[in-house]
Coordinates of C-alpha atoms in Angstrom, one line a residue:
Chain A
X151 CA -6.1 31.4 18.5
X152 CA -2.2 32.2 17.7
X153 CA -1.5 30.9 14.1
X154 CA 0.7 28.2 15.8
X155 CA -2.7 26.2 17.5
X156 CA -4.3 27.3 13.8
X157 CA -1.7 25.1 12.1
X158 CA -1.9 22.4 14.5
X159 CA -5.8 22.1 14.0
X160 CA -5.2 22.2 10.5
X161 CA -2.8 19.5 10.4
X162 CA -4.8 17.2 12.7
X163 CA -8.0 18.0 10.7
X164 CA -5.3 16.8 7.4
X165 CA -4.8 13.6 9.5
X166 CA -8.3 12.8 10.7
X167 CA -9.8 14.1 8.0
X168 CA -8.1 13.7 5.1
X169 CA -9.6 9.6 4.2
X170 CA -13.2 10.8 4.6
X171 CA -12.7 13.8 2.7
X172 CA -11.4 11.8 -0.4
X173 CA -13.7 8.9 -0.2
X174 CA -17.0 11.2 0.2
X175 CA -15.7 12.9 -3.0
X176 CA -14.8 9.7 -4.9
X177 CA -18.1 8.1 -4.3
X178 CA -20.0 11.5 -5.3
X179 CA -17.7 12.2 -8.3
X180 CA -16.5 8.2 -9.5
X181 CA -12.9 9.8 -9.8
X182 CA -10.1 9.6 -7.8
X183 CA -8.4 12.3 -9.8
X184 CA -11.2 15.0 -9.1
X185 CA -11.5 13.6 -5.6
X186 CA -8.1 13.5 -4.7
X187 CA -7.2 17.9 -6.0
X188 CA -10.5 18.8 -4.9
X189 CA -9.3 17.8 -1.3
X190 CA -6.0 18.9 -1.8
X191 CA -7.1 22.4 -3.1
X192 CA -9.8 22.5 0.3
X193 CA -6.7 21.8 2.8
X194 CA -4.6 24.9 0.9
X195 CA -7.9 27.0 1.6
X196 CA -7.9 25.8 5.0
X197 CA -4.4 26.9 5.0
X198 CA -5.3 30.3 3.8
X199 CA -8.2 30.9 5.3
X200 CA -8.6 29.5 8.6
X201 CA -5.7 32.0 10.4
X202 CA -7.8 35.0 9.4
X203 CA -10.9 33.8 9.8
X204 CA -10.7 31.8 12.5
X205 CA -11.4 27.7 12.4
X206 CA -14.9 26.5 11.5
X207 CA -16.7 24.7 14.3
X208 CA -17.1 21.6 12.5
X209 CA -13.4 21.3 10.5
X210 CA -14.2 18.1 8.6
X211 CA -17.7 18.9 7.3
X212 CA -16.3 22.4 6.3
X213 CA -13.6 20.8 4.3
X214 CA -16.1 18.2 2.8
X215 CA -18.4 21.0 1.8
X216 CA -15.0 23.3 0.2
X217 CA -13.9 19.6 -1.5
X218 CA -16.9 19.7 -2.9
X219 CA -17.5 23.2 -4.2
X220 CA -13.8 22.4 -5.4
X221 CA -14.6 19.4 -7.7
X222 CA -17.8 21.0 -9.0
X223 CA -16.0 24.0 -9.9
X224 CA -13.2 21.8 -12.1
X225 CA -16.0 19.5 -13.3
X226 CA -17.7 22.7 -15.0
X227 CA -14.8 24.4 -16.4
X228 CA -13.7 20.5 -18.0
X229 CA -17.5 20.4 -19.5
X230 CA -18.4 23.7 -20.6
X231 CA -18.4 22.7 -24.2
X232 CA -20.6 19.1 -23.1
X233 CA -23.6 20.3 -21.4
X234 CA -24.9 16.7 -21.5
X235 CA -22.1 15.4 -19.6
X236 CA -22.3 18.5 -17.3
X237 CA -26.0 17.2 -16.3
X238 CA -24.6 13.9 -15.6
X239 CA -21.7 15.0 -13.0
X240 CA -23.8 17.4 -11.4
X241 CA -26.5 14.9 -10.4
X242 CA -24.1 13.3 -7.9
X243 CA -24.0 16.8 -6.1
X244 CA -27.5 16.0 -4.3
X245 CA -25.9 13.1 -2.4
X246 CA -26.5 13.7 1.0
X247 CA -23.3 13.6 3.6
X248 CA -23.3 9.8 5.1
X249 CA -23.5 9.3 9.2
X250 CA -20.0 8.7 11.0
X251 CA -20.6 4.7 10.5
X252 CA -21.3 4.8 6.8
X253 CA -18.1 7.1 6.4
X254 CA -15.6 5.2 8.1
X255 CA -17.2 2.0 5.7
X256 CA -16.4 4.2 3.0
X257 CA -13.0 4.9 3.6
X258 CA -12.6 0.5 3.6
X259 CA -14.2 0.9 0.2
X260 CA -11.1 3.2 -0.6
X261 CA -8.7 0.9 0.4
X262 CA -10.1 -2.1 -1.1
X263 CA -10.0 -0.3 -4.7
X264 CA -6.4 1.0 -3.6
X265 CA -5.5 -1.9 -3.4
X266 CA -7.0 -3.7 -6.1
X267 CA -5.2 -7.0 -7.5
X268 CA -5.3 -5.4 -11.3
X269 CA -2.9 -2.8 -9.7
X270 CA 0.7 -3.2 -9.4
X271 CA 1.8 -3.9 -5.7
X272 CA 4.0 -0.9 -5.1
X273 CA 1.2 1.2 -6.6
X274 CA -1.4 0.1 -4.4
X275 CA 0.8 0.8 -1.3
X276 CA 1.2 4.4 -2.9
X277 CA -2.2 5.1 -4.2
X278 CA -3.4 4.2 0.0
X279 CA -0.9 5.9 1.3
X280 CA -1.8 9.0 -0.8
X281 CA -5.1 8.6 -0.8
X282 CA -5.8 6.7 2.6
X283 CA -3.1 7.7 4.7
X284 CA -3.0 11.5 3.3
X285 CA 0.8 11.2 3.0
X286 CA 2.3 13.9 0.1
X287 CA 4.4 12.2 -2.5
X288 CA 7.8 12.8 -1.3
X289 CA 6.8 11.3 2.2
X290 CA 5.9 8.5 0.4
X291 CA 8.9 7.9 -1.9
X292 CA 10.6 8.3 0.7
X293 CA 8.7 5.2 2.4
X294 CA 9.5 3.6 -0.2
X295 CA 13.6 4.4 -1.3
X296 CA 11.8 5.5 -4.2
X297 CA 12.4 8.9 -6.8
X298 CA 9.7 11.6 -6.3
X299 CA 9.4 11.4 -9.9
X300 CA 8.8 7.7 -10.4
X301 CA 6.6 8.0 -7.2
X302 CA 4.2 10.7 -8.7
X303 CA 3.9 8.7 -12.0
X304 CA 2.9 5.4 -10.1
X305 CA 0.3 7.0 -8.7
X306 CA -0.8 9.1 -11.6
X307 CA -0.9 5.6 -13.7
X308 CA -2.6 3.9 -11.2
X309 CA -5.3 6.4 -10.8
X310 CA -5.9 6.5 -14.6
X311 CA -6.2 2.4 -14.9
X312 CA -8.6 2.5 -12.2
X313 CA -10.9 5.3 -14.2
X314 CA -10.3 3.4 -17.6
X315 CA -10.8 0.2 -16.5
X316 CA -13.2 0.8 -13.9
X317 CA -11.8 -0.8 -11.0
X318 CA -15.2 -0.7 -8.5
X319 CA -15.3 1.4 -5.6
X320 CA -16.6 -1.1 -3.2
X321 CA -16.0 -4.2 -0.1
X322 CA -15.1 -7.6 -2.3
X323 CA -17.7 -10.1 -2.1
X324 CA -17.3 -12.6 0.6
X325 CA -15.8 -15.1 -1.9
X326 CA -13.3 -12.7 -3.0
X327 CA -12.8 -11.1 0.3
X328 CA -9.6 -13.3 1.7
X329 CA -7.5 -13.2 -1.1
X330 CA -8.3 -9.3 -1.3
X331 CA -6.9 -8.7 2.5
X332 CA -3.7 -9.8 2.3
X333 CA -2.7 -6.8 -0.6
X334 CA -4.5 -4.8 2.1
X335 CA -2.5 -5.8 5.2
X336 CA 0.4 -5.2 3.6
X337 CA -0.4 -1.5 2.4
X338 CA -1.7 -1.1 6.6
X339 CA 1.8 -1.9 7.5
X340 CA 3.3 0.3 5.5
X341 CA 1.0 3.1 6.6
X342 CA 1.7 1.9 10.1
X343 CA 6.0 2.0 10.3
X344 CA 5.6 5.5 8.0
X345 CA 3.5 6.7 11.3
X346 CA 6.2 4.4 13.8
X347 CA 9.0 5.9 12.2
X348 CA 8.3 9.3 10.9
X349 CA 10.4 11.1 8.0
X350 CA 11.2 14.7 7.1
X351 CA 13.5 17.0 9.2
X352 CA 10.3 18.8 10.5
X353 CA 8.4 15.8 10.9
X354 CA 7.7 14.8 14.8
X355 CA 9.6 11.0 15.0
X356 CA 6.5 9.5 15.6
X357 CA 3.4 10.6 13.7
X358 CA 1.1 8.7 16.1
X359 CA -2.1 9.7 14.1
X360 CA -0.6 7.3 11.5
X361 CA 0.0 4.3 13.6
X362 CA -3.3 5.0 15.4
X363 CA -5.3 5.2 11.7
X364 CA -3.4 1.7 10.9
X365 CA -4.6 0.4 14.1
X366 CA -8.0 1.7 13.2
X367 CA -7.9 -0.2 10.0
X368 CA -6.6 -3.4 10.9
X369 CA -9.1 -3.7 13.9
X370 CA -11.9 -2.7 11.4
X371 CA -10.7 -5.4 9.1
X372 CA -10.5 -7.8 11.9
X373 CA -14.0 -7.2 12.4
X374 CA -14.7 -8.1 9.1
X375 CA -12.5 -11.1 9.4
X376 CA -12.4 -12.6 12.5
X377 CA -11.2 -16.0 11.0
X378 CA -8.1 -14.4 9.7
X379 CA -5.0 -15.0 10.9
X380 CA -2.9 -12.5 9.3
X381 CA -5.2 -9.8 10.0
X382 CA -4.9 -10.8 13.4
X383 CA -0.8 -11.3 13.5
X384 CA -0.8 -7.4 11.7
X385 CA -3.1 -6.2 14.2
X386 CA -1.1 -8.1 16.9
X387 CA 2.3 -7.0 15.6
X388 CA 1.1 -3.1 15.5
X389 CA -0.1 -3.4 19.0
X390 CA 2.8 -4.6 20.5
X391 CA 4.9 -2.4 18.8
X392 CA 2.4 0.7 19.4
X393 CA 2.7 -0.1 23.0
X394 CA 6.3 0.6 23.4
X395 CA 5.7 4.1 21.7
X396 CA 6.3 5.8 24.8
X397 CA 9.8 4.8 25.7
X398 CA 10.7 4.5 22.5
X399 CA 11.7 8.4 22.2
X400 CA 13.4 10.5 24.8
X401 CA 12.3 14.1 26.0
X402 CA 14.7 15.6 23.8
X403 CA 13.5 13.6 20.9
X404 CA 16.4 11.1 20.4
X405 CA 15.3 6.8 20.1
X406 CA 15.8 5.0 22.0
X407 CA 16.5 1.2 21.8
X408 CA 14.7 -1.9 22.9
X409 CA 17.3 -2.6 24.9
X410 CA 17.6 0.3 26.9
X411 CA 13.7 1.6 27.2
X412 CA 12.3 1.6 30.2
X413 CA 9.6 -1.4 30.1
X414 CA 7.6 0.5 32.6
X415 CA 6.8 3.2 30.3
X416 CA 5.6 0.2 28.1
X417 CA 1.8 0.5 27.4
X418 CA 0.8 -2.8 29.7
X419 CA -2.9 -3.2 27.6
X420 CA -1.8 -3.0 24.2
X421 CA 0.5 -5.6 25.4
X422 CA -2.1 -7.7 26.8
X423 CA -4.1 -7.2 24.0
X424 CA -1.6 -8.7 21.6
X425 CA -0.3 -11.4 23.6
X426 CA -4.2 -12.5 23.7
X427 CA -4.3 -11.9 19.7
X428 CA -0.9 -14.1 19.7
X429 CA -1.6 -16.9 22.2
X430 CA -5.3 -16.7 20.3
X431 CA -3.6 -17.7 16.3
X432 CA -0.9 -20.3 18.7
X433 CA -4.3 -22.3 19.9
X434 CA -5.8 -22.3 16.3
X435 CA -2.6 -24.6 15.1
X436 CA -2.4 -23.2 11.8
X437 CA 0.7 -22.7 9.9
X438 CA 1.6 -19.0 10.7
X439 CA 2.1 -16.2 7.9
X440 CA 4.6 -13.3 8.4
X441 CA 3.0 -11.1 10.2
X442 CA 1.9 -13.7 12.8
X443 CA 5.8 -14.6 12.8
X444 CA 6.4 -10.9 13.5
X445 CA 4.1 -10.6 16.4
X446 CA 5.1 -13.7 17.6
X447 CA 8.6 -12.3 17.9
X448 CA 7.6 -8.9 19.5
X449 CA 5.7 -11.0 21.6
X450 CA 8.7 -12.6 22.8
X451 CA 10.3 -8.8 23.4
X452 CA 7.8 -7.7 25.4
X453 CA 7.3 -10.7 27.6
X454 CA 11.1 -10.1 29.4
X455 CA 10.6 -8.0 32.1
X456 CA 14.1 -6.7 31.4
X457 CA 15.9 -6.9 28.0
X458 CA 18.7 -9.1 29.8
X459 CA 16.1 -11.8 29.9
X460 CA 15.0 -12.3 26.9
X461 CA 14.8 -15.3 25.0
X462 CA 16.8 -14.7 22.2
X463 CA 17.2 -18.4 21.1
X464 CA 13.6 -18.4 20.7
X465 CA 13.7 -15.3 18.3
X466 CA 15.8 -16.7 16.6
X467 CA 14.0 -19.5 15.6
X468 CA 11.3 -17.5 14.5
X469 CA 13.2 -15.6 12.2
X470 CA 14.8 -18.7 10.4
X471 CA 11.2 -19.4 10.2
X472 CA 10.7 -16.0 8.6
X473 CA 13.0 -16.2 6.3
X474 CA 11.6 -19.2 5.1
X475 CA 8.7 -17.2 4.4
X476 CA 10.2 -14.0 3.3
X477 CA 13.7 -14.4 2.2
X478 CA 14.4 -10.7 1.7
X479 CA 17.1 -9.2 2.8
X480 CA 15.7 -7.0 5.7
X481 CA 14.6 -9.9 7.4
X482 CA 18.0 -11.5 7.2
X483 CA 19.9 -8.0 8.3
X484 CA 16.7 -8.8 11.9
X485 CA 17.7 -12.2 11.8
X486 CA 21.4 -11.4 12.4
X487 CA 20.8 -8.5 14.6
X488 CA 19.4 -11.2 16.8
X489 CA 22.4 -13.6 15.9
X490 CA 24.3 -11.3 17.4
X491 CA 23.0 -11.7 21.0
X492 CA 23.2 -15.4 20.9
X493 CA 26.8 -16.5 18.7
X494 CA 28.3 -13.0 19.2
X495 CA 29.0 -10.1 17.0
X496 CA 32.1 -12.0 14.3
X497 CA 28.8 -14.5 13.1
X498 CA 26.7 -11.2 12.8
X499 CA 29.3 -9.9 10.8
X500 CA 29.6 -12.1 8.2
X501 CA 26.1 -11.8 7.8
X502 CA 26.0 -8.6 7.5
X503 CA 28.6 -8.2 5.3
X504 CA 26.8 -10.3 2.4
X505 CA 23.4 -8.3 2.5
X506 CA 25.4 -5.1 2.0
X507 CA 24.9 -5.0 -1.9
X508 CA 21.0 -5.3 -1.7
X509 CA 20.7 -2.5 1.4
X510 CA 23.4 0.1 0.1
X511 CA 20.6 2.4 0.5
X512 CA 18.6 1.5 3.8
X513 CA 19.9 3.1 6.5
X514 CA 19.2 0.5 9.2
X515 CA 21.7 -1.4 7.6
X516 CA 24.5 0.6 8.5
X517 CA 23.1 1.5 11.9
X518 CA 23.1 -2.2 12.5
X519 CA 26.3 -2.6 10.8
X520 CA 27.6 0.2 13.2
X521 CA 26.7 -1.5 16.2
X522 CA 28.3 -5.0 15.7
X523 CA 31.6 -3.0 14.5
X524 CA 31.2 -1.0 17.6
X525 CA 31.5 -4.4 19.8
X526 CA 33.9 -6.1 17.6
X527 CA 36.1 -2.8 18.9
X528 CA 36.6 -1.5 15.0
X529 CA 35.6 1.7 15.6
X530 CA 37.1 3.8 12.7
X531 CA 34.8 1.3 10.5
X532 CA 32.0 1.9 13.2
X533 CA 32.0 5.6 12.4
X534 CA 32.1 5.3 8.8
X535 CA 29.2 3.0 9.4
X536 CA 27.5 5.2 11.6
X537 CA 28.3 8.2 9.1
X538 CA 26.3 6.2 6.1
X539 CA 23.5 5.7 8.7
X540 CA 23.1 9.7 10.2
X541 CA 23.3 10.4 5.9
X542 CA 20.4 8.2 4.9
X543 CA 17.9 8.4 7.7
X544 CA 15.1 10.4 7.7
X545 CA 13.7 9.8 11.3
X546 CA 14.8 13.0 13.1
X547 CA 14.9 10.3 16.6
X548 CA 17.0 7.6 14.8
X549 CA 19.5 10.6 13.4
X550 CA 20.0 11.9 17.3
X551 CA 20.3 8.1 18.3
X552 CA 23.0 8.0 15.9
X553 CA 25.0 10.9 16.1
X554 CA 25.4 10.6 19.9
X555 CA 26.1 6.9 19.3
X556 CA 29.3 7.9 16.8
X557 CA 30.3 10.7 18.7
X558 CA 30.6 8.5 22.0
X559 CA 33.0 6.3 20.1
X560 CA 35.5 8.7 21.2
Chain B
X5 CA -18.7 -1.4 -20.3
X6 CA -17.0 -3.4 -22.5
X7 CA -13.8 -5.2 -22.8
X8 CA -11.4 -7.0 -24.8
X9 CA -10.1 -10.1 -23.7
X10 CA -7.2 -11.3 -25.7
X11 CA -5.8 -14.6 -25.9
X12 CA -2.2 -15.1 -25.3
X13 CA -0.6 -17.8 -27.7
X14 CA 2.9 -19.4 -28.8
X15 CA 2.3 -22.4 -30.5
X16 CA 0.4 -22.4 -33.9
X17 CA -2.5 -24.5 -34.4
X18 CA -2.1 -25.9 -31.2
X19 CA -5.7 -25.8 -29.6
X20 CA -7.6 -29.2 -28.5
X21 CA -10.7 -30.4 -28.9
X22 CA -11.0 -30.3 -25.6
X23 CA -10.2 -26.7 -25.0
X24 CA -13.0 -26.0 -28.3
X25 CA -15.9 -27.8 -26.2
X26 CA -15.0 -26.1 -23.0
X27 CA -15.0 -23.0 -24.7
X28 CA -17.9 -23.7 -26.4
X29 CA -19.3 -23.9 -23.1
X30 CA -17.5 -20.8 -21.4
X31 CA -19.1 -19.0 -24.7
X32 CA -22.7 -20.7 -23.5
X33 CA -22.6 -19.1 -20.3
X34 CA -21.6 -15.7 -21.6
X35 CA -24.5 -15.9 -23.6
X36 CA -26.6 -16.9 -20.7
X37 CA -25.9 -13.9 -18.7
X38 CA -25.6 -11.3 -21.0
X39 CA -21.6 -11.0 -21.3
X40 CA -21.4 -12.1 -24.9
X41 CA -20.9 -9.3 -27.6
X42 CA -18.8 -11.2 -29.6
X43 CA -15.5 -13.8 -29.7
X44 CA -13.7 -15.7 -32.6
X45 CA -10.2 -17.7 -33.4
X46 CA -7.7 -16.5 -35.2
X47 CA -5.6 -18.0 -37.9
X48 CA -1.8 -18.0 -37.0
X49 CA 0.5 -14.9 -37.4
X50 CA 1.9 -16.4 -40.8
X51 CA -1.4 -15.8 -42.1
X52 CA -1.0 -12.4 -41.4
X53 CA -1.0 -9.5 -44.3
X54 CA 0.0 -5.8 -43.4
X55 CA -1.4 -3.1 -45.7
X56 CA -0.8 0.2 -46.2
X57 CA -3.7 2.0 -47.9
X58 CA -1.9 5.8 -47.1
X59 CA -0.6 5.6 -50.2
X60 CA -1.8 6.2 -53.7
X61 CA -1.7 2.5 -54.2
X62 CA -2.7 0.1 -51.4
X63 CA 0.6 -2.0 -50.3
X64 CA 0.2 -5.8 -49.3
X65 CA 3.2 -7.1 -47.2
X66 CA 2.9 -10.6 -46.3
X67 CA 3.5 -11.6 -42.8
X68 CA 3.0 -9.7 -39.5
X69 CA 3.7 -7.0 -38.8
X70 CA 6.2 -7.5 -36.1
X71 CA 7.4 -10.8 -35.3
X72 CA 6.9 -12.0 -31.5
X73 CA 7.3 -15.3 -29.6
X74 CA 3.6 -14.5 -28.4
X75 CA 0.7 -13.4 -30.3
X76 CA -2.7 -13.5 -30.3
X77 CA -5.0 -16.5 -31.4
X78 CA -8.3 -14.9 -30.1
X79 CA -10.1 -12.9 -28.8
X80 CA -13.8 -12.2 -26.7
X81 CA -15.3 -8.9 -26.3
X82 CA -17.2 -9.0 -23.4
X83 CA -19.9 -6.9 -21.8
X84 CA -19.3 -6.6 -17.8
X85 CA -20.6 -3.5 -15.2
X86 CA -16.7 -3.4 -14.3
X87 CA -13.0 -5.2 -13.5
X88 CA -14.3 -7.6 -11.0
X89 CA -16.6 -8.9 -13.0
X90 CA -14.5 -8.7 -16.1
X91 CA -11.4 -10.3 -14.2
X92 CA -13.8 -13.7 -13.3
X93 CA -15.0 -14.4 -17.0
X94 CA -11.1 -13.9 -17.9
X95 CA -10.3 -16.2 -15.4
X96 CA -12.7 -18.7 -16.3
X97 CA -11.8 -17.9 -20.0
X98 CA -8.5 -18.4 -19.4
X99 CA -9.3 -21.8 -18.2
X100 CA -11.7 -22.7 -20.9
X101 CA -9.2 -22.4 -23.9
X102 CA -6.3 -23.3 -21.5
X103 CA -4.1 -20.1 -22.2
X104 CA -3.4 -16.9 -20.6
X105 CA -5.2 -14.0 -21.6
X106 CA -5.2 -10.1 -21.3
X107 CA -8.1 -7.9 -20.1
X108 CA -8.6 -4.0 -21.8
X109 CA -11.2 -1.9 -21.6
X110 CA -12.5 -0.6 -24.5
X111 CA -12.4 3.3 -24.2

């Protein structure tokens, strides 16, 4: 095997792998902190070792097993001088390995003490991210518009209120169950746009193993809670935007926009799938939540056969009811991206222009802001635009979309 | 696993007699289940004395020893197997003396 295809089964056992890995741990060890280096130290082994000596036959159970050995190893040199508590620790070491099934329930366990209500909300998204989704620190500020620094001290806090106040490592009681999903969802959709739209300059645009895992997720907690209608609109939503992964980035790795994929390439199940999960919350007649809003409206994208006929009016609608729901300022910066189609780029504009001061640093913003200056024919202020866009993405597609999109300007 | 549940307060001498029976009752039920370790009132932060025994003689400074618009009027020390459960009998505390209250472990 030529170190390149070593490195590539390395990285996909990080993805696949990586959850399990921590959770086993966690559950054997009752810390996060041990858990969490011990699989950490196992992957830079893996990095070490497997090129020489070629990769295990079973990747994830030899990475369990190193974890392990990892986390025993730091557990005795912390107690050498407390041989009771030694005693204690090492007990958990004759925990057998679970089956597949009772693995993947123990990765929801993670995610539900992730995302624990006692935690702050931007430090559960990290701490599942990190933990859950495997992302490093930086990917994750980055997710976020967030320092490194202040990024690696959420997640250090979080870990240590969860040890000191012993946040359990287990699936809420029914009772507490609902008003512990919605905390979740949100942390799944994060996961799901860092896999949709990828950063790092080495990154591949779309890490699909990260989409796919926040598919996994939010169709294991649908199981759970088939009654749910916000499960269902973020499983919806991810669906239908999953589907259009295909023609969403060219051969040569640039984006490419909805209005210009080719609908063909469009993955026509997924679709199917989340029109059914759509039309399904619709006949319930319950007063939607965002996500459902959000499907709702990329249900209404992927029901044109061609971009020219699509409903705009309708989106539009559902964004003022978003908005309702969500007045942030992203949502407003959609809603007039949408505006646009229907009372022209000037009314866009002047929307725009007002969100400027909360998005200074969001680099859709000026993409968006690019575009309408493009068609309003100010193109010296569309380059600038586009200029602030190329600087602050860090989706390797989205910065090829861009360039050539400034440098046609002429 | 214990924990300290602290009651939030910003009006002296302000508790009902309401809010004493349903506590009374929240205290019951802590009893009943084997929460309880212990709980009390507190007198208001004007009642307060700060001493400082470091020295060769002790020092008695009336008042507290920082002056807040919130303070605390109470407390419960609780026994629970861990947050979840701790979190409910806050919550349910919380509603018993009709004030907000703050959950720490004890180390």
């Amino acid at each position: 095997m030529s170190p390149v295809d070593v490195g590539e089964v390395i990285s996909r056992a990080h993805h696949e792998e990586w959850a399990r890995v921590v959770a086993i741990l966690n559950r054997h060890f009752g810390d996060l902190d041990v858990a969490e280096e011990a699989a950490a130290e196992a992957f830079a082994t893996a990095v070490e070792r497997w090129p020489a000596d070629g990769v295990p036959p079973n990747p994830g159970g030899w990475l369990t097993t190193t974890a392990r050995r990892k986390a025993l190893d730091r557990i005795r040199r912390e107690n050498k001088r407390d041989d009771k508590h030694k005693q204690a620790q090492m007990m958990y070491d004759d925990v057998p390995r679970d089956s597949v099934g009772a693995v993947d329930d123990e990765r929801l366990r993670l995610i539900f003490t992730c995302c624990h209500p006692a935690l702050a909300p931007e430090a559960r998204v990290a701490l599942t991210l990190r933990m859950v989704g495997g992302l490093t620190v930086p990917e994750i500020a980055r997710a976020f518009l967030a320092q490194e620094a202040t990024m690696r001290q959420r997640i250090t806090r979080a870990k240590a209120k969860i040890k000191a106040a012993r946040i359990p490592y287990r699936v809420p009681s029914a009772d507490d169950l609902p008003g512990r999903v919605s905390g979740v969802l949100a942390v799944l959709f994060l996961v799901f746009n860092e896999g949709y739209l990828a950063s790092g300059p080495d990154t591949d645009p779309v890490r699909h193993d990260l989409t796919a895992e926040a598919i996994r997720l939010a169709r294991l907690l649908r199981e759970l809670m088939p009654e749910d209608g916000e499960v269902a609109g973020l499983l919806a939503l991810m669906l239908l935007t999953e589907a259009r992964r295909a023609a969403r980035v060219t051969g040569n790795g640039e984006l490419v926009t909805l209005d210009k994929q080719d609908r063909g390439a469009w993955d026509a199940a997924l679709i199917a799938e989340g029109h059914r999960l759509v039309r399904e919350r619709l006949a319930t007649g319950q007063a939607p939540g965002r996500y459902q809003i959000l499907a709702a409206i990329n249900a209404v994208h992927t029901s044109a056969r061609d971009a020219r006929d699509t409903d705009w009016s309708q989106i539009v609608a559902l964004y003022d009811q978003l908005v309702r729901l969500d007045p942030s300022p992203i949502v407003a910066l959609n809603r007039a991206v949408a505006i646009a189609e229907i009372d022209g780029p000037d009314v866009a504009l002047a929307i725009v222009d007002r969100l400027q001061g909360e998005l200074v640093d969001y680099h859709a913003y000026f993409a968006a802001r690019a575009d309408i200056l493009r068609r309003l024919g100010r193109i010296e202020e569309s380059r600038a635009a586009y200029g602030r866009a190329i600087a602050l993405a860090g989706n390797t597609a989205e910065t090829a979309y861009l360039t050539r999109r400034r440098d046609q300007l002429g | 696993m214990q924990y300290l549940v602290s009651v939030i307060d910003d009006t002296p001498n302000s508790a009902t007699s309401d809010e004493a029976a349903d506590i009374n009752a929240f205290n019951d039920g802590l009893r009943a289940d084997g929460h309880w370790v212990f709980a009390g009132g507190l007198g208001a932060p004007r009642t307060a004395t700060v001493v400082d025994g470091r020295g060769a003689e002790a020092m008695f400074i009336d008042g507290p020893f920082v002056e807040t618009k919130e303070w605390l009027s109470g407390f419960w020390i609780i026994e629970a197997a861990d947050l979840d459960v701790a979190l409910k009998l806050a919550a349910a505390g919380s509603k018993a003396c009709n004030r907000r209250v703050e959950v720490r472990p004890f180390l």
